[in-house]
Short mmCIF file of C-alpha atoms and ligand atoms in Angstrom, two decimals:
data_model
loop_
_atom_site.label_atom_id
_atom_site.label_comp_id
_atom_site.label_asym_id
_atom_site.label_seq_id
_atom_site.Cartn_x
_atom_site.Cartn_y
_atom_site.Cartn_z
CA MET A 1 -13.49 38.30 -5.03
CA THR A 2 -15.78 36.18 -2.96
CA ALA A 3 -18.38 38.92 -3.29
CA ILE A 4 -18.57 38.81 -7.01
CA ILE A 5 -19.01 35.19 -7.55
CA PRO A 6 -22.45 34.72 -5.97
CA TRP A 7 -23.66 37.80 -7.91
CA ILE A 8 -22.51 36.45 -11.24
CA CYS A 9 -23.63 32.98 -10.43
CA PHE A 10 -27.03 34.32 -9.48
CA CYS A 11 -27.10 36.05 -12.71
CA ALA A 12 -26.31 32.92 -14.63
CA LEU A 13 -28.93 30.98 -12.75
CA PHE A 14 -31.57 33.58 -13.42
CA SER A 15 -30.82 33.56 -17.08
CA GLY A 16 -31.09 29.85 -17.11
CA ILE A 17 -34.42 29.96 -15.50
CA PHE A 18 -35.58 32.66 -17.84
CA ALA A 19 -34.41 30.82 -20.82
CA SER A 20 -36.28 27.65 -20.03
CA GLN A 21 -39.49 29.34 -19.21
CA HIS A 22 -39.51 31.39 -22.39
CA ARG A 23 -38.30 28.93 -24.88
CA ARG A 24 -41.80 28.37 -26.18
CA LYS A 25 -42.98 31.14 -28.58
CA ASP A 26 -45.09 33.15 -26.09
CA GLY A 27 -45.20 36.62 -27.49
CA PHE A 28 -42.02 37.75 -25.67
CA GLN A 29 -40.05 37.59 -28.80
CA ASN A 30 -42.62 39.69 -30.69
CA THR A 31 -42.62 42.44 -28.06
CA LEU A 32 -39.25 42.90 -26.09
CA GLY A 33 -37.52 39.78 -27.00
CA HIS A 34 -36.11 41.10 -30.13
CA LEU A 35 -34.42 44.20 -28.53
CA ARG A 36 -30.71 43.58 -28.86
CA THR A 37 -27.74 45.74 -27.92
CA SER A 38 -26.00 47.01 -30.90
CA THR A 39 -22.68 47.33 -29.11
CA PRO A 40 -19.76 45.47 -30.58
CA THR A 41 -18.63 42.58 -28.39
CA GLU A 42 -15.10 43.99 -27.86
CA VAL A 43 -16.60 47.13 -26.39
CA GLN A 44 -18.84 45.05 -24.11
CA GLU A 45 -15.87 42.84 -23.01
CA LYS A 46 -13.81 45.89 -22.16
CA ALA A 47 -16.77 47.48 -20.32
CA ALA A 48 -17.17 44.34 -18.29
CA LYS A 49 -13.48 44.04 -17.46
CA ASP A 50 -13.35 47.72 -16.41
CA LEU A 51 -16.36 47.12 -14.11
CA ILE A 52 -14.49 44.15 -12.40
CA LYS A 53 -11.40 46.49 -11.95
CA ARG A 54 -13.49 49.26 -10.35
CA LEU A 55 -15.15 46.69 -8.10
CA LEU A 56 -12.13 44.66 -7.09
CA GLY A 57 -9.05 46.60 -7.98
CA ASN A 58 -6.52 45.88 -10.73
CA ASP A 59 -4.64 42.96 -9.00
CA VAL A 60 -7.62 40.86 -8.43
CA ALA A 61 -9.16 41.88 -11.73
CA ARG A 62 -6.32 40.34 -13.56
CA LEU A 63 -7.64 36.85 -12.45
CA PHE A 64 -10.82 37.39 -14.58
CA ASN A 65 -11.22 36.92 -18.22
CA VAL A 66 -14.52 38.04 -19.92
CA ILE A 67 -15.68 36.73 -23.32
CA VAL A 68 -18.82 37.96 -25.09
CA ASP A 69 -20.09 35.23 -27.35
CA PRO A 70 -23.47 35.98 -28.90
CA ASN A 71 -23.77 32.40 -30.11
CA LEU A 72 -23.48 30.80 -26.68
CA GLY A 73 -26.63 29.03 -25.42
CA PRO A 74 -30.19 28.75 -26.93
CA SER A 75 -30.79 31.29 -29.57
CA GLU A 76 -32.16 34.76 -28.56
CA LYS A 77 -31.48 33.93 -24.81
CA ASP A 78 -28.81 35.47 -22.47
CA THR A 79 -26.68 32.71 -21.20
CA PHE A 80 -23.57 32.69 -18.91
CA GLN A 81 -20.94 30.17 -18.32
CA ILE A 82 -18.36 30.47 -15.52
CA LYS A 83 -15.26 28.29 -15.25
CA LYS A 84 -11.62 28.20 -14.36
CA ASN A 85 -9.68 28.07 -17.63
CA ASP A 86 -6.23 26.51 -18.42
CA LEU A 87 -4.44 29.71 -17.42
CA GLY A 88 -6.06 29.52 -13.96
CA GLU A 89 -8.27 32.54 -14.67
CA ILE A 90 -11.88 32.72 -13.97
CA GLU A 91 -13.45 32.76 -17.25
CA ILE A 92 -16.93 34.40 -17.66
CA ARG A 93 -18.46 33.68 -21.02
CA GLY A 94 -21.72 35.20 -21.84
CA THR A 95 -24.10 36.16 -24.70
CA CYS A 96 -23.79 39.79 -23.47
CA GLY A 97 -21.10 41.65 -21.68
CA VAL A 98 -22.81 41.47 -18.35
CA ALA A 99 -26.37 41.32 -18.90
CA VAL A 100 -27.26 45.09 -17.01
CA THR A 101 -31.22 54.77 -12.16
CA TRP A 102 -31.47 60.19 -8.93
CA VAL A 103 -31.62 63.67 -9.33
CA TRP A 104 -28.68 64.78 -7.22
CA TRP A 105 -26.48 62.01 -8.39
CA GLN A 106 -23.39 63.03 -10.19
CA TRP A 107 -21.38 60.63 -12.40
CA ASP A 108 -19.70 58.84 -9.45
CA GLN A 109 -22.96 57.59 -8.06
CA TRP A 110 -24.33 56.84 -11.51
CA GLU A 111 -21.28 54.67 -12.42
CA LYS A 112 -21.67 52.59 -9.20
CA ASN A 113 -25.43 52.26 -9.93
CA LEU A 114 -24.67 51.12 -13.45
CA ASP A 115 -22.08 48.71 -12.14
CA TRP A 116 -24.67 47.35 -9.73
CA MET A 117 -27.15 46.99 -12.52
CA ALA A 118 -24.73 45.02 -14.66
CA LEU A 119 -23.77 42.69 -11.78
CA ASN A 120 -27.45 41.98 -11.20
CA GLY A 121 -28.17 41.11 -14.77
CA ILE A 122 -30.40 44.21 -15.51
CA ASN A 123 -30.13 44.84 -19.33
CA LEU A 124 -33.02 47.15 -19.75
CA ALA A 125 -33.33 50.48 -17.71
CA LEU A 126 -34.93 53.83 -17.68
CA ALA A 127 -32.57 56.66 -18.77
CA PHE A 128 -34.55 59.82 -18.10
CA ASN A 129 -31.94 62.43 -17.61
CA GLY A 130 -31.69 65.62 -19.87
CA GLN A 131 -35.36 65.68 -20.77
CA GLU A 132 -35.99 69.28 -19.34
CA ALA A 133 -33.00 70.49 -21.25
CA ILE A 134 -34.50 69.29 -24.45
CA TRP A 135 -38.04 70.44 -23.51
CA GLU A 136 -36.52 73.92 -23.01
CA ARG A 137 -35.24 73.90 -26.57
CA VAL A 138 -38.63 72.87 -27.80
CA TYR A 139 -40.51 75.48 -25.69
CA VAL A 140 -38.22 78.30 -26.96
CA GLU A 141 -38.78 77.08 -30.57
CA LEU A 142 -42.52 77.33 -29.80
CA ASN A 143 -42.01 80.84 -28.61
CA LEU A 144 -42.78 80.39 -24.86
CA THR A 145 -40.94 83.15 -22.90
CA ILE A 146 -38.40 82.28 -20.43
CA ASP A 147 -40.65 83.29 -17.57
CA GLU A 148 -43.30 80.94 -18.89
CA ILE A 149 -40.75 78.12 -19.04
CA ASP A 150 -39.51 78.89 -15.55
CA GLU A 151 -42.99 78.74 -14.09
CA HIS A 152 -43.45 75.31 -15.62
CA PHE A 153 -40.45 73.32 -14.61
CA GLY A 154 -40.31 72.29 -11.03
CA GLY A 155 -37.02 72.12 -8.98
CA PRO A 156 -34.73 69.17 -9.40
CA ALA A 157 -36.12 67.25 -6.38
CA PHE A 158 -39.75 67.44 -7.77
CA LEU A 159 -39.01 66.54 -11.48
CA PRO A 160 -40.64 63.16 -11.38
CA TRP A 161 -44.02 64.91 -10.50
CA THR A 162 -43.52 67.58 -13.10
CA ARG A 163 -42.83 64.88 -15.63
CA MET A 164 -46.01 63.11 -14.69
CA GLY A 165 -48.10 66.28 -14.97
CA ASN A 166 -48.95 66.34 -11.30
CA ILE A 167 -47.37 69.72 -10.48
CA ARG A 168 -45.51 72.63 -12.18
CA GLY A 169 -42.95 75.17 -11.01
CA PHE A 170 -42.69 73.79 -7.46
CA ALA A 171 -39.38 74.66 -5.99
CA GLY A 172 -38.35 75.59 -9.49
CA SER A 173 -36.94 76.92 -11.73
CA LEU A 174 -34.08 75.17 -13.47
CA THR A 175 -30.92 77.02 -14.37
CA THR A 176 -29.03 77.06 -17.65
CA HIS A 177 -26.12 75.37 -15.75
CA TRP A 178 -28.57 72.63 -14.55
CA HIS A 179 -29.65 71.80 -18.12
CA TYR A 180 -26.01 71.78 -19.33
CA GLN A 181 -25.02 69.38 -16.58
CA SER A 182 -27.94 67.13 -17.19
CA ILE A 183 -27.01 66.78 -20.76
CA ARG A 184 -23.47 65.97 -20.05
CA LEU A 185 -24.41 63.44 -17.37
CA GLN A 186 -26.96 61.79 -19.70
CA HIS A 187 -24.38 61.41 -22.42
CA ARG A 188 -21.99 59.61 -19.93
CA ILE A 189 -24.76 57.34 -18.58
CA LEU A 190 -25.87 56.42 -22.02
CA GLN A 191 -22.40 55.69 -23.24
CA ARG A 192 -21.70 53.39 -20.30
CA MET A 193 -25.16 51.58 -20.52
CA ARG A 194 -24.50 51.05 -24.16
CA GLU A 195 -20.96 49.70 -23.58
CA LEU A 196 -22.32 47.28 -20.89
CA GLY A 197 -25.07 46.12 -23.17
CA ILE A 198 -27.77 47.67 -21.12
CA ILE A 199 -30.60 48.97 -23.39
CA PRO A 200 -31.67 52.56 -22.28
CA VAL A 201 -35.36 53.38 -22.30
CA LEU A 202 -35.66 56.97 -23.30
CA PRO A 203 -38.47 59.49 -22.39
CA ALA A 204 -41.31 60.33 -24.71
CA PHE A 205 -44.26 62.83 -24.89
CA ALA A 206 -47.22 61.91 -22.52
CA GLY A 207 -49.39 64.86 -23.43
CA HIS A 208 -48.78 67.30 -20.65
CA VAL A 209 -47.89 70.97 -21.71
CA PRO A 210 -47.22 74.23 -19.85
CA ARG A 211 -49.97 76.72 -18.98
CA ALA A 212 -48.52 79.04 -21.62
CA PHE A 213 -49.97 76.80 -24.30
CA ALA A 214 -53.27 78.63 -23.77
CA ARG A 215 -51.68 81.92 -24.75
CA LEU A 216 -49.86 80.55 -27.69
CA PHE A 217 -52.36 78.14 -29.07
CA PRO A 218 -55.77 79.54 -28.03
CA ASN A 219 -57.65 77.15 -30.23
CA ALA A 220 -55.97 74.05 -29.00
CA LYS A 221 -58.11 71.40 -27.43
CA MET A 222 -56.72 70.71 -23.92
CA THR A 223 -57.91 70.13 -20.40
CA LYS A 224 -56.46 71.32 -17.14
CA ILE A 225 -55.20 68.32 -14.93
CA ASP A 226 -57.04 68.06 -11.57
CA SER A 227 -55.21 69.24 -8.53
CA TRP A 228 -52.76 66.67 -7.19
CA ASN A 229 -52.44 66.23 -3.50
CA LYS A 230 -54.24 69.53 -2.79
CA PHE A 231 -51.39 71.60 -4.39
CA GLU A 232 -52.60 75.16 -4.94
CA ASP A 233 -53.25 76.42 -8.48
CA ARG A 234 -49.90 78.24 -8.63
CA TYR A 235 -48.11 74.95 -8.38
CA CYS A 236 -50.43 72.36 -9.87
CA CYS A 237 -52.45 71.51 -12.91
CA PRO A 238 -50.59 71.87 -16.30
CA TYR A 239 -52.74 71.32 -19.42
CA LEU A 240 -53.15 67.95 -21.04
CA LEU A 241 -53.44 68.10 -24.84
CA ASP A 242 -56.35 66.29 -26.30
CA PRO A 243 -55.04 63.29 -28.20
CA THR A 244 -57.10 64.27 -31.28
CA ASP A 245 -55.49 67.75 -31.51
CA GLU A 246 -52.90 67.97 -34.19
CA LEU A 247 -50.68 69.82 -31.75
CA PHE A 248 -50.18 66.56 -29.92
CA GLN A 249 -48.36 65.09 -32.74
CA THR A 250 -46.45 68.26 -33.62
CA VAL A 251 -45.16 68.83 -30.04
CA GLY A 252 -44.48 65.19 -29.40
CA GLU A 253 -42.50 64.76 -32.55
CA MET A 254 -40.48 67.89 -31.93
CA PHE A 255 -39.44 66.69 -28.62
CA LEU A 256 -38.64 63.15 -29.53
CA ARG A 257 -36.66 64.29 -32.56
CA ALA A 258 -34.59 66.83 -30.59
CA TYR A 259 -33.96 64.09 -27.91
CA ILE A 260 -32.77 61.51 -30.31
CA GLU A 261 -30.75 64.20 -32.23
CA GLU A 262 -28.87 64.83 -28.88
CA PHE A 263 -28.48 61.32 -27.58
CA GLY A 264 -29.33 58.77 -30.22
CA THR A 265 -31.82 55.93 -29.61
CA ASP A 266 -32.14 52.20 -28.92
CA HIS A 267 -35.68 52.32 -30.01
CA ILE A 268 -37.57 51.80 -26.77
CA TYR A 269 -39.45 54.60 -24.92
CA ASN A 270 -41.51 55.24 -21.96
CA CYS A 271 -44.04 57.91 -20.70
CA ASP A 272 -47.02 57.95 -18.36
CA THR A 273 -50.07 60.20 -18.97
CA PHE A 274 -52.13 59.12 -16.01
CA ASN A 275 -49.69 58.59 -13.18
CA GLU A 276 -51.24 59.65 -9.98
CA ASN A 277 -53.93 61.71 -11.93
CA GLU A 278 -57.17 60.65 -13.25
CA PRO A 279 -58.30 60.83 -16.84
CA GLY A 280 -60.78 63.66 -17.29
CA ASN A 281 -62.83 61.46 -19.62
CA SER A 282 -63.25 57.80 -18.76
CA GLU A 283 -64.63 56.65 -22.13
CA LEU A 284 -62.67 53.72 -23.47
CA SER A 285 -62.25 55.46 -26.93
CA TYR A 286 -60.66 58.50 -25.13
CA LEU A 287 -58.14 56.31 -23.43
CA GLU A 288 -57.55 54.42 -26.66
CA ASN A 289 -56.97 57.69 -28.39
CA VAL A 290 -54.40 58.82 -25.85
CA SER A 291 -52.36 55.66 -26.24
CA ARG A 292 -52.67 55.69 -29.95
CA SER A 293 -51.42 59.35 -30.21
CA ILE A 294 -48.49 58.61 -27.99
CA PHE A 295 -47.43 55.68 -30.02
CA THR A 296 -48.19 57.43 -33.38
CA VAL A 297 -45.68 60.16 -32.27
CA MET A 298 -43.05 57.50 -31.30
CA SER A 299 -43.35 55.54 -34.62
CA SER A 300 -43.49 58.63 -36.75
CA VAL A 301 -40.08 59.67 -35.46
CA ASP A 302 -38.72 56.25 -35.04
CA PRO A 303 -40.33 53.45 -37.19
CA GLN A 304 -38.73 50.86 -34.97
CA ALA A 305 -40.10 52.41 -31.79
CA ILE A 306 -41.36 50.15 -29.02
CA TRP A 307 -43.29 51.76 -26.11
C1 NAG B 1 -42.45 81.95 -33.18
O1 NAG B 1 -42.34 83.26 -33.49
C2 NAG B 1 -41.83 83.50 -34.71
C3 NAG B 1 -41.60 85.04 -34.89
O2 NAG B 1 -42.63 85.78 -34.44
C4 NAG B 1 -42.77 83.11 -35.86
O3 NAG B 1 -42.18 83.23 -37.14
C5 NAG B 1 -42.94 81.45 -35.64
O4 NAG B 1 -43.96 81.08 -36.54
C6 NAG B 1 -43.42 81.25 -34.17
N1 NAG B 1 -43.40 79.89 -33.99
C7 NAG B 1 -44.59 79.11 -33.63
C8 NAG B 1 -44.32 77.69 -33.54
O5 NAG B 1 -45.60 79.65 -33.43
C1 NAG B 2 -61.08 59.19 -30.60
O1 NAG B 2 -60.64 59.57 -31.79
C2 NAG B 2 -61.52 59.37 -32.85
C3 NAG B 2 -60.75 59.52 -34.17
O2 NAG B 2 -59.98 60.63 -34.24
C4 NAG B 2 -62.60 60.46 -32.74
O3 NAG B 2 -63.56 60.22 -33.72
C5 NAG B 2 -63.24 60.16 -31.38
O4 NAG B 2 -64.26 61.18 -31.13
C6 NAG B 2 -62.25 60.24 -30.19
N1 NAG B 2 -62.87 59.85 -28.89
C7 NAG B 2 -62.96 60.72 -28.00
C8 NAG B 2 -63.68 60.18 -26.70
O5 NAG B 2 -62.38 61.84 -27.87
#
């Protein structure tokens, strides 16, 4: 029990500092500040109580009472109050349940990680699993062959770099079983995040596409990404669609629609076009166009989208 108190106190202290610094209208409310969990308070309370049970065991967990009260504290700020109540329980009252990410991880590790996030007051987190499974559906619909899809996806340990357009097909491909597992896992992660009041940030389309796009869409405007870390051509350099090509919108929307159809959305997304790779064109208007096209995809699919 001694372990949990400092964490929660830290969380309360942090929220307090955060609240006082941001009380002035400073743009925060116009960007991320209005993001709110839509999870009912009872569900958040149960998720927080379950977390305490996992952490401390049933006997000790009985000494805790968790109350979610959205009206506690300054409006639009996360606030926590901890006291001993009349029943001798440690009462944790807060505006959110407990204000709350790797490739080989199965649910057990994810569950611990999500508990850790919750206890540290993290309430916005990347939730990027399952994206290759959804991309596979989109690629099949676009008529890529299975061989073409296999040569695009990197193996599990290299997915971050495949996602950033740095490499392709390295230590791949991905199996049907892998895709199935990643979808199941992502559903569990999202459910728990939402129960705990953690807002998941979902993946979106950054513009990178498999080499097979040159066969399928010979008139599409796209450039080959430069080699990353001297990877040979076989394993590097997918194409990057030009933001002004209508295929950018088409493909981006297909992906995001399919992803949301599978997993739902909390209206906040992330993707990186130039992560460890240089824009082929350094004109400001090109970079502007890339960003505009990414956001146009997001907001066409989800009018409430935030990037
Ligand atoms: C995929 O192939 C089918 C059958 O040949 C065709 O009807 C469809 O238009 C193609 N889809 C795309 C996106 O090119
Ligand atoms: C940016 O987009 C505008 C409007 O589509 C286009 O006219 C312009 O050429 C684009 N800039 C670059 C550098 O591609």
